[in-house]
XYZ file of C-alpha atoms in Angstrom:
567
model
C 24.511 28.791 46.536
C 28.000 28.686 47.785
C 29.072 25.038 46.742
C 32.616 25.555 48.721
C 30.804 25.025 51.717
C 31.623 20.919 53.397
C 28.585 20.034 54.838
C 25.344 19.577 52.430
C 23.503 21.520 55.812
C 25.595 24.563 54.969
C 25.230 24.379 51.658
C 21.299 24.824 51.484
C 22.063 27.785 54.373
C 24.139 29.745 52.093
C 21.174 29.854 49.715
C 20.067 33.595 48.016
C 16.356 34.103 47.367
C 14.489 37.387 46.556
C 11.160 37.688 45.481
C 10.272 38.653 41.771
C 7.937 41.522 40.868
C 6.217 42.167 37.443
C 5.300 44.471 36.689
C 4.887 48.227 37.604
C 1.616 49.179 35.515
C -0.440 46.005 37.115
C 0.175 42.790 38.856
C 1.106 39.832 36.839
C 1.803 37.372 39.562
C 1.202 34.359 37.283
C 4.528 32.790 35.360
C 4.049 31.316 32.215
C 7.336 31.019 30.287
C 10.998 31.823 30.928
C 14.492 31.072 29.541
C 17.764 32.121 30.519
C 19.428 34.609 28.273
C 22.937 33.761 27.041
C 25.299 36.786 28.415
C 29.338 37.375 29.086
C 28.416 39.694 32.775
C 26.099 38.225 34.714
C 22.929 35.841 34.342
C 20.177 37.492 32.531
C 16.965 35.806 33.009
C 13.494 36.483 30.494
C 10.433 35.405 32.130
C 6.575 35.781 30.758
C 4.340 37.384 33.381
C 0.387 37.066 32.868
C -2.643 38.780 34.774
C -5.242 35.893 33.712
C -7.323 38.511 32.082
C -7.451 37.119 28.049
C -9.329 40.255 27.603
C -6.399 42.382 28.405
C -4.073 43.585 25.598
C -1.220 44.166 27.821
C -2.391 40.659 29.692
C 1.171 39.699 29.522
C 4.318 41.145 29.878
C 7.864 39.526 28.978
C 10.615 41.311 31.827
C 14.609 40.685 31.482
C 16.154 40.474 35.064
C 19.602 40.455 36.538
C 19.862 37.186 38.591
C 23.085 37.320 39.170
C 23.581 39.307 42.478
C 20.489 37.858 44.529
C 20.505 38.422 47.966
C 18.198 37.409 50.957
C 16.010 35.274 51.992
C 11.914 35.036 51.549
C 9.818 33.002 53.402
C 9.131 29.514 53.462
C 12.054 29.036 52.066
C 15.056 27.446 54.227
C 16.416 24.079 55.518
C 14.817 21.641 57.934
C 15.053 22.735 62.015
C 15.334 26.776 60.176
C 12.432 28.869 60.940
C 10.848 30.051 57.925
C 8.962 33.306 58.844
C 11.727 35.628 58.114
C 12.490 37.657 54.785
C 15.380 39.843 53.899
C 16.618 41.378 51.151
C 14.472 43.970 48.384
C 12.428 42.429 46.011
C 14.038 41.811 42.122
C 12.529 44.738 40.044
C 12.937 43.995 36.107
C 16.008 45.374 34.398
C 13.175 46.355 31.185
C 10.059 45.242 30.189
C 10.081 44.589 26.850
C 7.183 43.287 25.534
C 3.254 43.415 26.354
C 1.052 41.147 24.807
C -2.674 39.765 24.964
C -1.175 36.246 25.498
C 2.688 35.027 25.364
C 2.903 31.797 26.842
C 6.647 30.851 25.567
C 10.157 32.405 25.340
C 14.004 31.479 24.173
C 16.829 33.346 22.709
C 19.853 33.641 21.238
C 22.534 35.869 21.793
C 24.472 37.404 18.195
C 27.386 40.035 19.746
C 25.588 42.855 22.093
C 22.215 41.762 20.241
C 19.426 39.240 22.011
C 16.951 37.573 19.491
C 13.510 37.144 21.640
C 11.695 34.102 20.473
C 8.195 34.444 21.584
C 4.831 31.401 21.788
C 1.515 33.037 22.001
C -1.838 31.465 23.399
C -3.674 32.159 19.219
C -0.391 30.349 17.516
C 1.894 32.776 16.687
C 5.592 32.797 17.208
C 7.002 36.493 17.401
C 10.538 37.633 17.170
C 12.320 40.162 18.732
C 15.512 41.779 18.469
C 16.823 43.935 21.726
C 19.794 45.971 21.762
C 22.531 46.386 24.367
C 19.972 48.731 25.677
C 17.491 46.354 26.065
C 15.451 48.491 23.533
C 12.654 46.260 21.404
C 13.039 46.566 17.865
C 10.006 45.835 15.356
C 8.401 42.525 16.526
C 8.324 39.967 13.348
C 5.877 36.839 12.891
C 7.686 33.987 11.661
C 4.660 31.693 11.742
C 0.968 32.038 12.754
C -1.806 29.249 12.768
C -4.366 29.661 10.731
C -6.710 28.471 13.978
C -6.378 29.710 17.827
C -3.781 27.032 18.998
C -1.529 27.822 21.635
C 2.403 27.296 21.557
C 3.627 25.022 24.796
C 5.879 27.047 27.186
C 9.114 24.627 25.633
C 10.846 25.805 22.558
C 13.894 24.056 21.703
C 16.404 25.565 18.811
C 17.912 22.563 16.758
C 21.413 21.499 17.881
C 22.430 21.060 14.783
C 21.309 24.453 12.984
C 20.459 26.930 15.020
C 18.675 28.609 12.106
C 15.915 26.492 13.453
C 13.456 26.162 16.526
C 10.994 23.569 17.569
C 8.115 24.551 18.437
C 4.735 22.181 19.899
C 1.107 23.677 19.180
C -1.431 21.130 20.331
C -0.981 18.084 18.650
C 1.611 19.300 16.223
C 5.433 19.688 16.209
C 6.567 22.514 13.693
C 10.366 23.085 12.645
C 9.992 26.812 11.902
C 12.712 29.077 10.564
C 14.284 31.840 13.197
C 16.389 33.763 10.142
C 14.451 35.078 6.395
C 18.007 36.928 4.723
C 17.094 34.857 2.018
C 13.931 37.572 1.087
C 16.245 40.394 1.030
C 17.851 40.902 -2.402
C 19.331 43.972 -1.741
C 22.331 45.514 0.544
C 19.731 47.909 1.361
C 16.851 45.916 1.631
C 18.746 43.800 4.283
C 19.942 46.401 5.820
C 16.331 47.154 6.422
C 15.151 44.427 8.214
C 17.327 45.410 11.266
C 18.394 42.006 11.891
C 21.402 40.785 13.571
C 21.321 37.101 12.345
C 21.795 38.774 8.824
C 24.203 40.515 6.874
C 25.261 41.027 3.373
C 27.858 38.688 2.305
C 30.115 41.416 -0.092
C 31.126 38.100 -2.603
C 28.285 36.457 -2.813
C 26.202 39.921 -3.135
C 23.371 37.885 -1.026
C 21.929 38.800 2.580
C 22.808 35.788 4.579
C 23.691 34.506 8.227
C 27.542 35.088 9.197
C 28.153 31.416 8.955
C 27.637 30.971 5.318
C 29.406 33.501 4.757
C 32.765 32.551 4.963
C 36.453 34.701 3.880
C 34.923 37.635 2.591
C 33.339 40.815 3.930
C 29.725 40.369 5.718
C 28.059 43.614 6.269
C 25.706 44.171 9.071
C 23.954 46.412 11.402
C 25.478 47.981 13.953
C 24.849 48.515 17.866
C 22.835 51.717 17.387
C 21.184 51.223 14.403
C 17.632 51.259 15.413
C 17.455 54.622 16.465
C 19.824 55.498 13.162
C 18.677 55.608 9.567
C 20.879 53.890 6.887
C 22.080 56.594 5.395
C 22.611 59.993 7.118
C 24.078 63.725 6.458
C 25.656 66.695 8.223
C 27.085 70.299 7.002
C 30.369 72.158 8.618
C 31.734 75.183 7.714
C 35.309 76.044 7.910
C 37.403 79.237 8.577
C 38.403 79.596 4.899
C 34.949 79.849 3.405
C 34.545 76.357 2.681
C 31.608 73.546 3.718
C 32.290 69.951 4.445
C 29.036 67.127 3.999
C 30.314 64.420 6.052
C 28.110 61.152 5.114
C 27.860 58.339 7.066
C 26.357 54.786 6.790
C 25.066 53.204 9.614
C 26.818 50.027 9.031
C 29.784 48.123 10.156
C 31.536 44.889 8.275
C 33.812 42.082 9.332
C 37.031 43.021 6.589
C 37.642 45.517 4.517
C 34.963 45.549 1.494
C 35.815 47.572 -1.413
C 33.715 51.614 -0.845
C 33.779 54.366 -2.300
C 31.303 57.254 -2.652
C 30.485 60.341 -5.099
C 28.503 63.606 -4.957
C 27.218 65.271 -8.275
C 24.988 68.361 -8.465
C 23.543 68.267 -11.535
C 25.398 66.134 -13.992
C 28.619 67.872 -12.339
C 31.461 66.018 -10.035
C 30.611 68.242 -6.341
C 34.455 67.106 -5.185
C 37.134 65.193 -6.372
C 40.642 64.208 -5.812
C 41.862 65.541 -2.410
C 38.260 67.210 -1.535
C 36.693 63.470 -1.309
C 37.385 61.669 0.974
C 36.367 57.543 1.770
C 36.423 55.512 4.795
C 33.723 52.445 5.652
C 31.538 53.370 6.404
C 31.780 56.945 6.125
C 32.499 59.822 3.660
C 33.405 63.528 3.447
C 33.165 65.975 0.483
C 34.516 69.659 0.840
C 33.510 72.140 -1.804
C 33.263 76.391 -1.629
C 30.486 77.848 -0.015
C 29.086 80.199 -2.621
C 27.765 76.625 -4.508
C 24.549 77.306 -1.617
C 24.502 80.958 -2.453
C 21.633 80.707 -4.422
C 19.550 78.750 -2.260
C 18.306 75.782 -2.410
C 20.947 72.608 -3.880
C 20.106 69.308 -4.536
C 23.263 67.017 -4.408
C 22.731 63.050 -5.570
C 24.777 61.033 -2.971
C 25.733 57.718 -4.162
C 27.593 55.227 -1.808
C 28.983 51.584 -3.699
C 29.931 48.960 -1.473
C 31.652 46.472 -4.280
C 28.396 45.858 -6.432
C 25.745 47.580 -4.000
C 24.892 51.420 -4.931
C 23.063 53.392 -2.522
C 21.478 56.488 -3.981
C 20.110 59.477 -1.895
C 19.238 62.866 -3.131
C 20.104 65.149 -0.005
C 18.932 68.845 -0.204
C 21.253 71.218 1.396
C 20.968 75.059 2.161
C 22.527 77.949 3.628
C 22.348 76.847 7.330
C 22.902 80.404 8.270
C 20.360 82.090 5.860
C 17.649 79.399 6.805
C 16.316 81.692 9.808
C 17.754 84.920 8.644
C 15.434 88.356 9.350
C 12.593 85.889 9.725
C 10.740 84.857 13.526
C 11.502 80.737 14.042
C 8.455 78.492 12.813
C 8.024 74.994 12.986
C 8.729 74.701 8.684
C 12.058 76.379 9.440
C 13.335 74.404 12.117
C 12.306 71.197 9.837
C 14.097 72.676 6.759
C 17.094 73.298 8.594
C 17.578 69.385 10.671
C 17.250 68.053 7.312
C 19.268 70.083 5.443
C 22.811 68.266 7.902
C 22.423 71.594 9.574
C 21.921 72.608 13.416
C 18.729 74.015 15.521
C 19.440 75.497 18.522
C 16.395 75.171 20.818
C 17.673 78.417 22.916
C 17.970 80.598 20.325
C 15.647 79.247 18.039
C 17.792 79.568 15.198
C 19.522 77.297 12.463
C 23.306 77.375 11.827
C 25.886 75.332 10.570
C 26.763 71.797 12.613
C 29.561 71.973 14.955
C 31.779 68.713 15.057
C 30.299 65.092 13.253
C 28.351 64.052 16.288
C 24.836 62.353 15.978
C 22.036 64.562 14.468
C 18.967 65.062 15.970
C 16.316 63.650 14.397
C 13.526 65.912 13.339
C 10.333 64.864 15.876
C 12.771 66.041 18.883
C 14.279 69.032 17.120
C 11.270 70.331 16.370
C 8.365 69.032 19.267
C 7.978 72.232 20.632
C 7.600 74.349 17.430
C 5.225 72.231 16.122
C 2.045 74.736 14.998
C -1.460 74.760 16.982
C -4.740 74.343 14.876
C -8.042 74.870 16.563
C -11.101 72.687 16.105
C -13.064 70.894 18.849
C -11.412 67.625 19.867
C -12.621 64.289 18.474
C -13.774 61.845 20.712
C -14.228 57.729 20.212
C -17.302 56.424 21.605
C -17.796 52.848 19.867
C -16.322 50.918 17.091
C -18.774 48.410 15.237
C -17.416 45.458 15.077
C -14.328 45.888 17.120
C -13.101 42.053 16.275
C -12.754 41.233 12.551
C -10.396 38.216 11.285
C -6.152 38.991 9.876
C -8.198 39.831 6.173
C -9.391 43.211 7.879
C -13.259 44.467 7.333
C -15.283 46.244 5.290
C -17.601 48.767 6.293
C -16.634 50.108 10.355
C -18.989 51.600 11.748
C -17.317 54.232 14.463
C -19.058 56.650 16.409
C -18.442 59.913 18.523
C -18.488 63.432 18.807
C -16.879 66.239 16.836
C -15.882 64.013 14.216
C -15.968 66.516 11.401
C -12.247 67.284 11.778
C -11.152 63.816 10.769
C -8.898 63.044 7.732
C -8.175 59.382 8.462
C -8.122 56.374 10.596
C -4.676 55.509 12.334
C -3.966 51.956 13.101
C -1.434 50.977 15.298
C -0.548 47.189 16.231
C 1.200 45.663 18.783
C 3.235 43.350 16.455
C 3.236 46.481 13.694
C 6.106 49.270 14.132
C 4.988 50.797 10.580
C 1.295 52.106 11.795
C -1.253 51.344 8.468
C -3.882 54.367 7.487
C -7.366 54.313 6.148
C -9.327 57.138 4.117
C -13.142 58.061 5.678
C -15.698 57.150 3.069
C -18.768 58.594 4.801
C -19.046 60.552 7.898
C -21.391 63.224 9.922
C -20.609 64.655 13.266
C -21.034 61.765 15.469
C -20.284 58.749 12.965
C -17.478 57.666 10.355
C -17.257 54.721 8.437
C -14.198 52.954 7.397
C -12.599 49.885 5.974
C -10.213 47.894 8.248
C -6.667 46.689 6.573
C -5.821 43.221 6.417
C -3.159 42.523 9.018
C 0.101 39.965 8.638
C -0.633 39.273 12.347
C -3.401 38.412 14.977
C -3.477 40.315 18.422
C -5.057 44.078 19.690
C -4.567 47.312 17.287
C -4.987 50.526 18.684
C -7.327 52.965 16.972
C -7.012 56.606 16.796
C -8.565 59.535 14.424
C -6.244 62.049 13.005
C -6.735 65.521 12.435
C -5.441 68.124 9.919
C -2.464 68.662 11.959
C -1.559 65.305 12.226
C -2.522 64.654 15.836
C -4.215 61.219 16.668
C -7.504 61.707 19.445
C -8.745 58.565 21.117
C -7.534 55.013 21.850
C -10.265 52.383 20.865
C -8.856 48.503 20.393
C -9.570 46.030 17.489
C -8.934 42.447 18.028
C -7.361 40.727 15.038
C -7.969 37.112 15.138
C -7.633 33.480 12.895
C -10.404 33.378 10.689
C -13.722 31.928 10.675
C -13.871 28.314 10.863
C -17.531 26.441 9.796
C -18.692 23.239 11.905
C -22.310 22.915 9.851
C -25.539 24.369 9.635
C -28.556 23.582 11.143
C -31.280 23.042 10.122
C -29.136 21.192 6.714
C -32.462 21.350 4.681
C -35.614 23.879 3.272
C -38.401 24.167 1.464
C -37.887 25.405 -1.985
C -39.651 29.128 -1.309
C -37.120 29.793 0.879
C -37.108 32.060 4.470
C -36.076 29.416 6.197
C -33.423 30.584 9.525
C -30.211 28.910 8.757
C -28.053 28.379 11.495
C -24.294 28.662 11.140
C -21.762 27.288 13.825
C -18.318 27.667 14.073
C -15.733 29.958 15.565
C -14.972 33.675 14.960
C -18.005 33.659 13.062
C -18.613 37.633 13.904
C -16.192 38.589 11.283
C -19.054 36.768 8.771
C -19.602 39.427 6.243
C -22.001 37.382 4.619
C -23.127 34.110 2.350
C -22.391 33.429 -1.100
C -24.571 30.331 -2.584
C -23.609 28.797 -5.587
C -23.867 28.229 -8.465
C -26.209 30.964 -8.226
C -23.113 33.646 -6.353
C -26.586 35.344 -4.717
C -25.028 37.041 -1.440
C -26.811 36.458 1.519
C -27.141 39.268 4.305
C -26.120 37.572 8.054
C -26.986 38.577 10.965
C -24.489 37.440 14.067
C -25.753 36.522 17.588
C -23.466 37.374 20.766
C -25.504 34.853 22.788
C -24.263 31.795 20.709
C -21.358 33.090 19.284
C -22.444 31.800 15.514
C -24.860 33.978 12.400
C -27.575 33.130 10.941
C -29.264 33.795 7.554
C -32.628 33.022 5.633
C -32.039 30.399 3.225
C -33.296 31.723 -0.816
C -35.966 30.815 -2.828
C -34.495 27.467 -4.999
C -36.414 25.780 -8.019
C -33.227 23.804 -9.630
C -32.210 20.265 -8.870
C -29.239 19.459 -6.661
C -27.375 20.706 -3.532
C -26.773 24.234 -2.743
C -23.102 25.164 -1.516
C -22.345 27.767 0.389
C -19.287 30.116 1.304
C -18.789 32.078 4.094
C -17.554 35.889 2.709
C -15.067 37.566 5.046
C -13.602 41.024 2.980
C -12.707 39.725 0.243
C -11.562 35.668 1.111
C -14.499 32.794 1.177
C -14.553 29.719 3.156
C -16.158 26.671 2.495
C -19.472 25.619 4.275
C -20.752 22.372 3.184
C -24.233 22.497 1.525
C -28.103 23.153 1.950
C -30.128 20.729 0.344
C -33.992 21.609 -0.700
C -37.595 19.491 -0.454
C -41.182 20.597 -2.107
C -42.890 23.020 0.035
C -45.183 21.435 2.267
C -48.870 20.728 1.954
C -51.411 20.907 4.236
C -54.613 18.474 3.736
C -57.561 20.021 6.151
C -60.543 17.687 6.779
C -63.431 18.683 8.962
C -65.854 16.796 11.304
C -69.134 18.180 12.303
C -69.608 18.693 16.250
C -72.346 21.089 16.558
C -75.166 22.603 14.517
């Protein structure tokens, strides 16, 4: 809107419009949520895109756009006496999508330097966070707080004016102060480090991980712009014209002030460098020593970087770049040997020397993808999963079933809200069925399921839905006879993650048996002589929940009389 204009008429006419699309894999045309992301060029705008299919793991989508430069017109949009038929203009396509998710329905963020913090609502009461780079690439999604029921969070979240280490956030018929920042868990340099957080950093004085704001005067360490694509702590090897190599270390950190570093190498119980040969600059360092030290193959070298009180120890094995391929054809072991020795792989000649420059290395997975070795065996396939939606405490006892399964070694979990995928050992297979326990999960939401083979490859892509746990309403009937067999109704929700019924004080374990018509299980109640109520608990893995009770009468009696009506 051009607000120079004189006349309100003119105003309204110098209006921009342009229609917004999200997203390219399927039509979302439904908007849920959407903020406006704090940014020095331009107006970046989040917004929280659904299909209306709750089924759908990828049901919503959260897309950054560039609002800034709109231009056009759509239609039925204009001032009064303007025909409105007309459109102009290309529609807004999303800068990134960076998020899919069974069911967002809020957003806000915060800017912190080139980083945006992503605070996401979803429709089963979880709130999600997200750090993005200047890239707009996602880093590991965090929950900061999930109900233990399906309640949704309301599309407004509003971070407290006062400390933004806060948000608001409404669930039903409950208002929750949650916290956006955790530095407080992190007890380590490292271990903060490790979180990839922006909010936090470690405060050099105080020698705690903390927010930038409390930590005033002194050194505060944190991550910097690349860092998650770059590991902590990384090594390269040059070789110079007078015989000698160079390891140039580097940290990927960076610090407001100066804080006191230094580093040292020792091979051995032996100094590698010293004096002019080592050399110390946050938040890198260099040590120069003579070549024939990797003569003999193989050296081990213990790295150890101190930041004030903060030591960071790595033992970094380093070889004969050159030799690593020598008289020998390339092979996948080689090429991994010689990336993480600091050295170089050249995909063209397929052979390993020393690094030229202090550049970024490449990291193993892209170095290597096309040496990687071929095994044969007949693919797996996924057919079923039995019972494909289990509560966060996981499952005992999967049932899975397929064809040419006797080349699995494990189960491969990966979730949505998960970037550290969890594993699970096969406990009883045949060719067409597995069986498996399912991992408790800190989150609710879809996991994708995959079988892995001896070379490491993952075949298939089943889904597993985890959700709150089971919540009991009653039983019905509340009462049976004291010989038991008596169908025993239970209602709730989630009830197919049920495992089965523990009665006390007797701890018998009841089998269940769950029905997809009503949505609840049933069981047949045991035979009972004692006195008093029975209570029972509902077993899911290895968590009970409470029931209420079943409560017993005499079996019944039958008194037959007879009355003559015939001869």
């Amino acid at each position: 809107m051009d607000s120079n204009k004189g006349k309100k008429t003119e105003i309204f006419k110098s209006l921009q419009a342009a229609t917004i699309e999200c997203c390219n894999d399927k039509a979302r045309p439904v908007l849920v949520s959407s903020t406006v992301i704090p940014s020095g060029n331009g107006v970046i705008w989040a917004g929280v895109f659904s299909a209306q299919n709750q089924q759908d793991p990828e049901n919503t989508a959260l897309a950054l756009y560039n609002i800034s430069t709109v231009q056009g017109r759509v239609k039925g949009f204009c001032t009064v006496g303007e025909k409105c038929d007309s459109e102009s203009g290309s529609n807004l396509q999303p800068l990134s999508v960076v998020f899919k998710y069974s069911s967002m329905s809020s957003v806000a963020a915060v800017r912190s330097g080139s980083w945006i913090v992503l605070f996401i609502g979803t429709s089963d009461g979880q709130l999600i966070k997200l750090v993005l780079d200047e890239k707009f690439t996602p880093g590991c999604p965090i929950v900061l707080y999930k109900s233990d029921d399906e309640r949704a969070v309301l599309p407004r979240m509003h971070f407290d004016p006062v400390d933004f280490k806060y948000i608001y956030i409404a669930l039903r018929n409950e208002l929750r102060r949650v916290s956006v920042v955790q530095c407080a868990k992190y007890s380590s340099l490292k271990d903060c480090r490790a979180a990839l957080d922006p909010l936090c950093g470690w405060c050099v004085d105080t020698q705690r991980c903390s927010t930038q704001d409390e930590c005033s005067n002194t050194s505060w360490v944190s991550i910097p712009k690349n860092s998650l694509k770059t590991q902590l702590l990384s090594f390269l090897m040059t070789e110079n014209s007078s015989r000698k190599i160079t390891l140039h270390l580097a940290l990927s950190l960076e610090s407001t002030g100066n804080p006191a570093f230094s580093c040292s190498f020792t091979r051995g119980s032996v100094n590698l460098c010293d004096g002019s040969d080592l050399t110390a600059v946050f938040p890198n360092c260099s040590c120069t020593f003579p070549d024939h030290i990797l003569y003999t193959g193989v050296s081990e070298v213990s790295a150890t970087v101190t930041i004030k009180d903060q030591k960071i120890t790595e033992t970094l094995t380093m070889r004969n770049c050159s030799s690593i391929t020598e008289n020998t054809n390339a092979s996948y072991t080689q090429c991994v040997e010689c990336v993480s020795s600091g050295c170089q792989w050249s995909s063209s000649s397929q052979r390993c020397d020393w690094t030229h420059g202090t550049g970024p290395q490449l990291l193993i997975q892209d170095a290597c993808k096309d040496l990687r070795p071929e095994i044969i065996y007949r693919k797996p396939e996924i057919l079923s999963l039995e019972p494909n939606k289990v509560s966060f405490h996981g499952r005992n006892n999967i049932l899975l079933r397929g064809k040419n399964l006797e080349s699995v070694t494990k189960i491969h979990f990966q979730g949505d809200l998960e970037c550290i995928p969890k594993e699970s050992p096969v406990f009883d297979r045949s060719s067409d069925t597995l069986r498996f326990h399912i991992p408790p999960s800190g989150t609710k939401g879809t996991v994708k399921v995959c079988v892995v083979t001896p070379d490491d490859r993952c075949h298939g892509n089943s889904i597993i839905t985890y959700s709150s746990q089971p919540s009991c309403t009653g039983i019905q009937p509340t009462v049976s006879w004291r010989s038991g067999g008596r169908k025993i109704d239970v209602q709730g929700s989630n009830m197919e993650s049920v495992e089965s019924v523990i009665v006390r004080p007797s701890n018998k374990e009841l089998q269940t048996q769950y029905s997809r018509s009503s949505g609840d299980v049933w069981f047949h109640s045991p035979r009972y002589y004692g006195s008093g109520l029975l209570s029972l608990l509902l077993k899911v893995v290895n968590s009970t929940i409470d029931c209420g009770y079943l409560s017993y009468e005499p079996d019944p009696e039958f008194t037959f009389t007879t009355l003559q009506v015939a001869n």
